[in-house]
PDB file of N, CA, C and O in Angstrom:
ATOM      1  N   GLU S   1       0.785 -10.346  13.530  1.00 84.00           N
ATOM      2  CA  GLU S   1       0.164  -9.169  14.074  1.00 84.00           C
ATOM      3  C   GLU S   1      -0.710  -8.454  13.052  1.00 84.00           C
ATOM      4  O   GLU S   1      -1.746  -7.938  13.395  1.00 84.00           O
ATOM      5  N   THR S   2      -0.242  -8.404  11.808  1.00 87.00           N
ATOM      6  CA  THR S   2      -0.937  -7.643  10.773  1.00 87.00           C
ATOM      7  C   THR S   2      -1.000  -8.455   9.495  1.00 87.00           C
ATOM      8  O   THR S   2      -0.047  -9.138   9.138  1.00 87.00           O
ATOM      9  N   VAL S   3      -2.126  -8.348   8.816  1.00 90.00           N
ATOM     10  CA  VAL S   3      -2.289  -9.005   7.525  1.00 90.00           C
ATOM     11  C   VAL S   3      -2.590  -7.939   6.489  1.00 90.00           C
ATOM     12  O   VAL S   3      -3.460  -7.081   6.690  1.00 90.00           O
ATOM     13  N   LEU S   4      -1.883  -7.984   5.394  1.00 89.00           N
ATOM     14  CA  LEU S   4      -2.125  -7.109   4.265  1.00 89.00           C
ATOM     15  C   LEU S   4      -2.597  -8.011   3.136  1.00 89.00           C
ATOM     16  O   LEU S   4      -1.833  -8.813   2.616  1.00 89.00           O
ATOM     17  N   ALA S   5      -3.878  -7.931   2.804  1.00 92.00           N
ATOM     18  CA  ALA S   5      -4.474  -8.872   1.859  1.00 92.00           C
ATOM     19  C   ALA S   5      -5.013  -8.159   0.632  1.00 92.00           C
ATOM     20  O   ALA S   5      -5.528  -7.045   0.722  1.00 92.00           O
ATOM     21  N   SER S   6      -4.920  -8.832  -0.490  1.00 93.00           N
ATOM     22  CA  SER S   6      -5.464  -8.333  -1.745  1.00 93.00           C
ATOM     23  C   SER S   6      -6.828  -8.963  -1.997  1.00 93.00           C
ATOM     24  O   SER S   6      -7.016 -10.156  -1.774  1.00 93.00           O
ATOM     25  N   HIS S   7      -7.744  -8.162  -2.485  1.00 94.00           N
ATOM     26  CA  HIS S   7      -9.091  -8.646  -2.766  1.00 94.00           C
ATOM     27  C   HIS S   7      -9.297  -8.980  -4.239  1.00 94.00           C
ATOM     28  O   HIS S   7     -10.331  -9.547  -4.589  1.00 94.00           O
ATOM     29  N   TRP S   8      -8.370  -8.612  -5.085  1.00 94.00           N
ATOM     30  CA  TRP S   8      -8.398  -8.987  -6.500  1.00 94.00           C
ATOM     31  C   TRP S   8      -6.978  -8.927  -7.035  1.00 94.00           C
ATOM     32  O   TRP S   8      -6.108  -8.297  -6.438  1.00 94.00           O
ATOM     33  N   PRO S   9      -6.735  -9.611  -8.146  1.00 94.00           N
ATOM     34  CA  PRO S   9      -5.384  -9.621  -8.721  1.00 94.00           C
ATOM     35  C   PRO S   9      -4.967  -8.219  -9.200  1.00 94.00           C
ATOM     36  O   PRO S   9      -5.757  -7.521  -9.828  1.00 94.00           O
ATOM     37  N   VAL S  10      -3.759  -7.838  -8.863  1.00 90.00           N
ATOM     38  CA  VAL S  10      -3.190  -6.561  -9.288  1.00 90.00           C
ATOM     39  C   VAL S  10      -1.851  -6.852  -9.935  1.00 90.00           C
ATOM     40  O   VAL S  10      -1.177  -7.822  -9.574  1.00 90.00           O
ATOM     41  N   SER S  11      -1.456  -6.027 -10.875  1.00 93.00           N
ATOM     42  CA  SER S  11      -0.193  -6.258 -11.578  1.00 93.00           C
ATOM     43  C   SER S  11       0.977  -6.356 -10.606  1.00 93.00           C
ATOM     44  O   SER S  11       0.984  -5.693  -9.560  1.00 93.00           O
ATOM     45  N   ASP S  12       1.939  -7.184 -10.968  1.00 96.00           N
ATOM     46  CA  ASP S  12       3.120  -7.349 -10.121  1.00 96.00           C
ATOM     47  C   ASP S  12       3.877  -6.043  -9.952  1.00 96.00           C
ATOM     48  O   ASP S  12       4.375  -5.744  -8.872  1.00 96.00           O
ATOM     49  N   GLU S  13       3.961  -5.257 -11.014  1.00 96.00           N
ATOM     50  CA  GLU S  13       4.711  -3.997 -10.941  1.00 96.00           C
ATOM     51  C   GLU S  13       4.049  -3.011  -9.975  1.00 96.00           C
ATOM     52  O   GLU S  13       4.718  -2.387  -9.152  1.00 96.00           O
ATOM     53  N   ALA S  14       2.724  -2.882 -10.047  1.00 95.00           N
ATOM     54  CA  ALA S  14       2.013  -1.978  -9.135  1.00 95.00           C
ATOM     55  C   ALA S  14       2.152  -2.458  -7.694  1.00 95.00           C
ATOM     56  O   ALA S  14       2.402  -1.655  -6.785  1.00 95.00           O
ATOM     57  N   THR S  15       2.023  -3.762  -7.495  1.00 96.00           N
ATOM     58  CA  THR S  15       2.147  -4.326  -6.146  1.00 96.00           C
ATOM     59  C   THR S  15       3.554  -4.115  -5.603  1.00 96.00           C
ATOM     60  O   THR S  15       3.728  -3.758  -4.439  1.00 96.00           O
ATOM     61  N   ARG S  16       4.556  -4.315  -6.440  1.00 97.00           N
ATOM     62  CA  ARG S  16       5.941  -4.116  -6.020  1.00 97.00           C
ATOM     63  C   ARG S  16       6.162  -2.669  -5.581  1.00 97.00           C
ATOM     64  O   ARG S  16       6.745  -2.406  -4.524  1.00 97.00           O
ATOM     65  N   GLN S  17       5.693  -1.724  -6.359  1.00 96.00           N
ATOM     66  CA  GLN S  17       5.864  -0.313  -6.005  1.00 96.00           C
ATOM     67  C   GLN S  17       5.145   0.021  -4.703  1.00 96.00           C
ATOM     68  O   GLN S  17       5.688   0.713  -3.834  1.00 96.00           O
ATOM     69  N   LEU S  18       3.924  -0.478  -4.563  1.00 96.00           N
ATOM     70  CA  LEU S  18       3.141  -0.202  -3.370  1.00 96.00           C
ATOM     71  C   LEU S  18       3.800  -0.786  -2.128  1.00 96.00           C
ATOM     72  O   LEU S  18       3.952  -0.106  -1.110  1.00 96.00           O
ATOM     73  N   MET S  19       4.214  -2.041  -2.205  1.00 96.00           N
ATOM     74  CA  MET S  19       4.807  -2.710  -1.043  1.00 96.00           C
ATOM     75  C   MET S  19       6.191  -2.149  -0.709  1.00 96.00           C
ATOM     76  O   MET S  19       6.535  -2.011   0.472  1.00 96.00           O
ATOM     77  N   THR S  20       6.950  -1.797  -1.713  1.00 97.00           N
ATOM     78  CA  THR S  20       8.269  -1.203  -1.482  1.00 97.00           C
ATOM     79  C   THR S  20       8.126   0.124  -0.745  1.00 97.00           C
ATOM     80  O   THR S  20       8.852   0.404   0.216  1.00 97.00           O
ATOM     81  N   GLU S  21       7.172   0.926  -1.171  1.00 97.00           N
ATOM     82  CA  GLU S  21       6.934   2.221  -0.517  1.00 97.00           C
ATOM     83  C   GLU S  21       6.424   2.019   0.915  1.00 97.00           C
ATOM     84  O   GLU S  21       6.841   2.719   1.840  1.00 97.00           O
ATOM     85  N   PHE S  22       5.537   1.060   1.100  1.00 96.00           N
ATOM     86  CA  PHE S  22       5.015   0.760   2.437  1.00 96.00           C
ATOM     87  C   PHE S  22       6.137   0.356   3.388  1.00 96.00           C
ATOM     88  O   PHE S  22       6.270   0.906   4.490  1.00 96.00           O
ATOM     89  N   ILE S  23       6.961  -0.582   2.983  1.00 97.00           N
ATOM     90  CA  ILE S  23       8.047  -1.070   3.837  1.00 97.00           C
ATOM     91  C   ILE S  23       9.059   0.044   4.114  1.00 97.00           C
ATOM     92  O   ILE S  23       9.543   0.195   5.236  1.00 97.00           O
ATOM     93  N   ARG S  24       9.367   0.837   3.091  1.00 98.00           N
ATOM     94  CA  ARG S  24      10.314   1.949   3.273  1.00 98.00           C
ATOM     95  C   ARG S  24       9.810   2.910   4.341  1.00 98.00           C
ATOM     96  O   ARG S  24      10.553   3.313   5.246  1.00 98.00           O
ATOM     97  N   ARG S  25       8.557   3.244   4.278  1.00 98.00           N
ATOM     98  CA  ARG S  25       7.966   4.174   5.243  1.00 98.00           C
ATOM     99  C   ARG S  25       7.883   3.555   6.638  1.00 98.00           C
ATOM    100  O   ARG S  25       8.174   4.219   7.631  1.00 98.00           O
ATOM    101  N   TRP S  26       7.470   2.306   6.706  1.00 96.00           N
ATOM    102  CA  TRP S  26       7.326   1.623   8.000  1.00 96.00           C
ATOM    103  C   TRP S  26       8.676   1.477   8.684  1.00 96.00           C
ATOM    104  O   TRP S  26       8.825   1.767   9.861  1.00 96.00           O
ATOM    105  N   ARG S  27       9.680   1.054   7.932  1.00 97.00           N
ATOM    106  CA  ARG S  27      11.028   0.939   8.503  1.00 97.00           C
ATOM    107  C   ARG S  27      11.615   2.303   8.854  1.00 97.00           C
ATOM    108  O   ARG S  27      12.527   2.402   9.674  1.00 97.00           O
ATOM    109  N   GLY S  28      11.085   3.334   8.213  1.00 98.00           N
ATOM    110  CA  GLY S  28      11.530   4.692   8.494  1.00 98.00           C
ATOM    111  C   GLY S  28      10.917   5.282   9.750  1.00 98.00           C
ATOM    112  O   GLY S  28      11.194   6.427  10.104  1.00 98.00           O
ATOM    113  N   GLY S  29      10.033   4.522  10.405  1.00 97.00           N
ATOM    114  CA  GLY S  29       9.499   4.980  11.674  1.00 97.00           C
ATOM    115  C   GLY S  29       8.016   5.309  11.697  1.00 97.00           C
ATOM    116  O   GLY S  29       7.464   5.610  12.758  1.00 97.00           O
ATOM    117  N   GLU S  30       7.357   5.275  10.546  1.00 97.00           N
ATOM    118  CA  GLU S  30       5.922   5.545  10.541  1.00 97.00           C
ATOM    119  C   GLU S  30       5.175   4.327  11.085  1.00 97.00           C
ATOM    120  O   GLU S  30       5.660   3.200  10.976  1.00 97.00           O
ATOM    121  N   SER S  31       4.007   4.565  11.650  1.00 93.00           N
ATOM    122  CA  SER S  31       3.161   3.443  12.066  1.00 93.00           C
ATOM    123  C   SER S  31       2.728   2.683  10.814  1.00 93.00           C
ATOM    124  O   SER S  31       2.828   3.199   9.694  1.00 93.00           O
ATOM    125  N   ARG S  32       2.250   1.473  11.001  1.00 93.00           N
ATOM    126  CA  ARG S  32       1.786   0.702   9.837  1.00 93.00           C
ATOM    127  C   ARG S  32       0.691   1.460   9.092  1.00 93.00           C
ATOM    128  O   ARG S  32       0.677   1.501   7.867  1.00 93.00           O
ATOM    129  N   LEU S  33      -0.223   2.053   9.842  1.00 92.00           N
ATOM    130  CA  LEU S  33      -1.324   2.788   9.225  1.00 92.00           C
ATOM    131  C   LEU S  33      -0.819   3.987   8.429  1.00 92.00           C
ATOM    132  O   LEU S  33      -1.229   4.196   7.285  1.00 92.00           O
ATOM    133  N   GLU S  34       0.065   4.769   9.021  1.00 96.00           N
ATOM    134  CA  GLU S  34       0.621   5.935   8.315  1.00 96.00           C
ATOM    135  C   GLU S  34       1.412   5.497   7.090  1.00 96.00           C
ATOM    136  O   GLU S  34       1.305   6.113   6.019  1.00 96.00           O
ATOM    137  N   ALA S  35       2.190   4.443   7.240  1.00 96.00           N
ATOM    138  CA  ALA S  35       2.996   3.947   6.123  1.00 96.00           C
ATOM    139  C   ALA S  35       2.106   3.437   4.996  1.00 96.00           C
ATOM    140  O   ALA S  35       2.381   3.679   3.816  1.00 96.00           O
ATOM    141  N   TRP S  36       1.036   2.755   5.354  1.00 95.00           N
ATOM    142  CA  TRP S  36       0.127   2.222   4.331  1.00 95.00           C
ATOM    143  C   TRP S  36      -0.580   3.350   3.596  1.00 95.00           C
ATOM    144  O   TRP S  36      -0.668   3.348   2.375  1.00 95.00           O
ATOM    145  N   ARG S  37      -1.070   4.326   4.344  1.00 95.00           N
ATOM    146  CA  ARG S  37      -1.739   5.467   3.717  1.00 95.00           C
ATOM    147  C   ARG S  37      -0.775   6.220   2.799  1.00 95.00           C
ATOM    148  O   ARG S  37      -1.122   6.587   1.675  1.00 95.00           O
ATOM    149  N   GLY S  38       0.436   6.442   3.262  1.00 97.00           N
ATOM    150  CA  GLY S  38       1.435   7.129   2.442  1.00 97.00           C
ATOM    151  C   GLY S  38       1.772   6.363   1.181  1.00 97.00           C
ATOM    152  O   GLY S  38       1.951   6.955   0.108  1.00 97.00           O
ATOM    153  N   ALA S  39       1.859   5.043   1.289  1.00 97.00           N
ATOM    154  CA  ALA S  39       2.159   4.219   0.114  1.00 97.00           C
ATOM    155  C   ALA S  39       1.018   4.284  -0.896  1.00 97.00           C
ATOM    156  O   ALA S  39       1.252   4.399  -2.104  1.00 97.00           O
ATOM    157  N   GLN S  40      -0.208   4.241  -0.409  1.00 96.00           N
ATOM    158  CA  GLN S  40      -1.350   4.349  -1.311  1.00 96.00           C
ATOM    159  C   GLN S  40      -1.387   5.718  -1.989  1.00 96.00           C
ATOM    160  O   GLN S  40      -1.639   5.812  -3.198  1.00 96.00           O
ATOM    161  N   LEU S  41      -1.119   6.761  -1.231  1.00 96.00           N
ATOM    162  CA  LEU S  41      -1.105   8.105  -1.816  1.00 96.00           C
ATOM    163  C   LEU S  41       0.011   8.259  -2.844  1.00 96.00           C
ATOM    164  O   LEU S  41      -0.166   8.929  -3.866  1.00 96.00           O
ATOM    165  N   ALA S  42       1.152   7.613  -2.596  1.00 96.00           N
ATOM    166  CA  ALA S  42       2.254   7.668  -3.559  1.00 96.00           C
ATOM    167  C   ALA S  42       1.840   7.023  -4.870  1.00 96.00           C
ATOM    168  O   ALA S  42       2.143   7.545  -5.952  1.00 96.00           O
ATOM    169  N   LEU S  43       1.141   5.900  -4.802  1.00 95.00           N
ATOM    170  CA  LEU S  43       0.682   5.247  -6.025  1.00 95.00           C
ATOM    171  C   LEU S  43      -0.389   6.088  -6.702  1.00 95.00           C
ATOM    172  O   LEU S  43      -0.421   6.183  -7.935  1.00 95.00           O
ATOM    173  N   LEU S  44      -1.265   6.695  -5.915  1.00 94.00           N
ATOM    174  CA  LEU S  44      -2.308   7.559  -6.460  1.00 94.00           C
ATOM    175  C   LEU S  44      -1.701   8.696  -7.278  1.00 94.00           C
ATOM    176  O   LEU S  44      -2.245   9.093  -8.311  1.00 94.00           O
ATOM    177  N   LYS S  45      -0.553   9.196  -6.838  1.00 95.00           N
ATOM    178  CA  LYS S  45       0.104  10.308  -7.529  1.00 95.00           C
ATOM    179  C   LYS S  45       0.965   9.866  -8.703  1.00 95.00           C
ATOM    180  O   LYS S  45       1.474  10.705  -9.438  1.00 95.00           O
ATOM    181  N   SER S  46       1.133   8.572  -8.891  1.00 94.00           N
ATOM    182  CA  SER S  46       1.970   8.079  -9.984  1.00 94.00           C
ATOM    183  C   SER S  46       1.231   8.205 -11.314  1.00 94.00           C
ATOM    184  O   SER S  46       0.002   8.255 -11.355  1.00 94.00           O
ATOM    185  N   ASP S  47       1.984   8.249 -12.389  1.00 94.00           N
ATOM    186  CA  ASP S  47       1.375   8.350 -13.719  1.00 94.00           C
ATOM    187  C   ASP S  47       0.724   7.037 -14.147  1.00 94.00           C
ATOM    188  O   ASP S  47      -0.358   7.028 -14.719  1.00 94.00           O
ATOM    189  N   LYS S  48       1.377   5.948 -13.837  1.00 94.00           N
ATOM    190  CA  LYS S  48       0.958   4.645 -14.364  1.00 94.00           C
ATOM    191  C   LYS S  48      -0.089   3.939 -13.506  1.00 94.00           C
ATOM    192  O   LYS S  48      -0.933   3.213 -14.025  1.00 94.00           O
ATOM    193  N   PHE S  49      -0.065   4.137 -12.189  1.00 94.00           N
ATOM    194  CA  PHE S  49      -0.923   3.362 -11.293  1.00 94.00           C
ATOM    195  C   PHE S  49      -1.832   4.228 -10.425  1.00 94.00           C
ATOM    196  O   PHE S  49      -2.141   3.871  -9.294  1.00 94.00           O
ATOM    197  N   SER S  50      -2.288   5.346 -10.938  1.00 94.00           N
ATOM    198  CA  SER S  50      -3.119   6.246 -10.140  1.00 94.00           C
ATOM    199  C   SER S  50      -4.562   5.765  -9.986  1.00 94.00           C
ATOM    200  O   SER S  50      -5.248   6.166  -9.054  1.00 94.00           O
ATOM    201  N   HIS S  51      -5.010   4.908 -10.867  1.00 94.00           N
ATOM    202  CA  HIS S  51      -6.389   4.408 -10.779  1.00 94.00           C
ATOM    203  C   HIS S  51      -6.561   3.591  -9.490  1.00 94.00           C
ATOM    204  O   HIS S  51      -5.694   2.799  -9.139  1.00 94.00           O
ATOM    205  N   PRO S  52      -7.690   3.777  -8.787  1.00 92.00           N
ATOM    206  CA  PRO S  52      -7.911   3.038  -7.537  1.00 92.00           C
ATOM    207  C   PRO S  52      -7.813   1.520  -7.667  1.00 92.00           C
ATOM    208  O   PRO S  52      -7.536   0.839  -6.687  1.00 92.00           O
ATOM    209  N   TYR S  53      -8.021   1.002  -8.840  1.00 93.00           N
ATOM    210  CA  TYR S  53      -7.894  -0.443  -9.063  1.00 93.00           C
ATOM    211  C   TYR S  53      -6.562  -0.969  -8.535  1.00 93.00           C
ATOM    212  O   TYR S  53      -6.495  -2.052  -7.980  1.00 93.00           O
ATOM    213  N   PHE S  54      -5.505  -0.185  -8.672  1.00 92.00           N
ATOM    214  CA  PHE S  54      -4.163  -0.637  -8.312  1.00 92.00           C
ATOM    215  C   PHE S  54      -3.853  -0.501  -6.826  1.00 92.00           C
ATOM    216  O   PHE S  54      -3.136  -1.316  -6.273  1.00 92.00           O
ATOM    217  N   TRP S  55      -4.350   0.539  -6.180  1.00 89.00           N
ATOM    218  CA  TRP S  55      -3.963   0.773  -4.781  1.00 89.00           C
ATOM    219  C   TRP S  55      -5.055   0.499  -3.764  1.00 89.00           C
ATOM    220  O   TRP S  55      -4.805   0.456  -2.572  1.00 89.00           O
ATOM    221  N   SER S  56      -6.288   0.254  -4.225  1.00 91.00           N
ATOM    222  CA  SER S  56      -7.360  -0.015  -3.260  1.00 91.00           C
ATOM    223  C   SER S  56      -7.696  -1.505  -3.152  1.00 91.00           C
ATOM    224  O   SER S  56      -8.619  -1.869  -2.419  1.00 91.00           O
ATOM    225  N   ALA S  57      -6.961  -2.347  -3.826  1.00 93.00           N
ATOM    226  CA  ALA S  57      -7.216  -3.791  -3.785  1.00 93.00           C
ATOM    227  C   ALA S  57      -6.822  -4.403  -2.441  1.00 93.00           C
ATOM    228  O   ALA S  57      -7.260  -5.491  -2.101  1.00 93.00           O
ATOM    229  N   PHE S  58      -6.017  -3.695  -1.677  1.00 92.00           N
ATOM    230  CA  PHE S  58      -5.438  -4.249  -0.454  1.00 92.00           C
ATOM    231  C   PHE S  58      -6.065  -3.641   0.799  1.00 92.00           C
ATOM    232  O   PHE S  58      -6.393  -2.463   0.822  1.00 92.00           O
ATOM    233  N   THR S  59      -6.198  -4.463   1.844  1.00 90.00           N
ATOM    234  CA  THR S  59      -6.634  -3.969   3.144  1.00 90.00           C
ATOM    235  C   THR S  59      -5.642  -4.413   4.214  1.00 90.00           C
ATOM    236  O   THR S  59      -5.091  -5.504   4.154  1.00 90.00           O
ATOM    237  N   LEU S  60      -5.427  -3.540   5.152  1.00 88.00           N
ATOM    238  CA  LEU S  60      -4.539  -3.778   6.280  1.00 88.00           C
ATOM    239  C   LEU S  60      -5.411  -4.085   7.489  1.00 88.00           C
ATOM    240  O   LEU S  60      -6.224  -3.262   7.894  1.00 88.00           O
ATOM    241  N   THR S  61      -5.271  -5.279   8.043  1.00 90.00           N
ATOM    242  CA  THR S  61      -6.072  -5.664   9.197  1.00 90.00           C
ATOM    243  C   THR S  61      -5.174  -6.168  10.317  1.00 90.00           C
ATOM    244  O   THR S  61      -4.052  -6.607  10.081  1.00 90.00           O
ATOM    245  N   GLY S  62      -5.707  -6.118  11.524  1.00 87.00           N
ATOM    246  CA  GLY S  62      -4.929  -6.565  12.677  1.00 87.00           C
ATOM    247  C   GLY S  62      -4.283  -5.392  13.385  1.00 87.00           C
ATOM    248  O   GLY S  62      -4.860  -4.300  13.463  1.00 87.00           O
ATOM    249  N   GLN S  63      -3.067  -5.573  13.861  1.00 78.00           N
ATOM    250  CA  GLN S  63      -2.335  -4.523  14.568  1.00 78.00           C
ATOM    251  C   GLN S  63      -1.839  -3.500  13.553  1.00 78.00           C
ATOM    252  O   GLN S  63      -0.907  -3.764  12.802  1.00 78.00           O
ATOM    253  N   TRP S  64      -2.444  -2.338  13.513  1.00 64.00           N
ATOM    254  CA  TRP S  64      -2.108  -1.336  12.502  1.00 64.00           C
ATOM    255  C   TRP S  64      -1.237  -0.215  13.036  1.00 64.00           C
ATOM    256  O   TRP S  64      -0.898   0.706  12.333  1.00 64.00           O
ATOM    257  N   ARG S  65      -0.836  -0.261  14.293  1.00 69.00           N
ATOM    258  CA  ARG S  65      -0.013   0.816  14.860  1.00 69.00           C
ATOM    259  C   ARG S  65       1.453   0.577  14.694  1.00 69.00           C
ATOM    260  O   ARG S  65       1.991  -0.383  14.501  1.00 69.00           O
TER     261      ARG S  65
END
């Protein structure tokens, strides 16, 4: 239904944090789109991975609700 794809290599640690936050939010009842946006914003607010390089490498396509 949905593909979450990376457009360039990102560190494993940043990806782990981003995906963990996304899944936590999605399983918590948010739509895929809301969960993805929240996960990106969480990384943006982090000390180590706030640069867009880490959280903008990925796109969510397909069924986003």
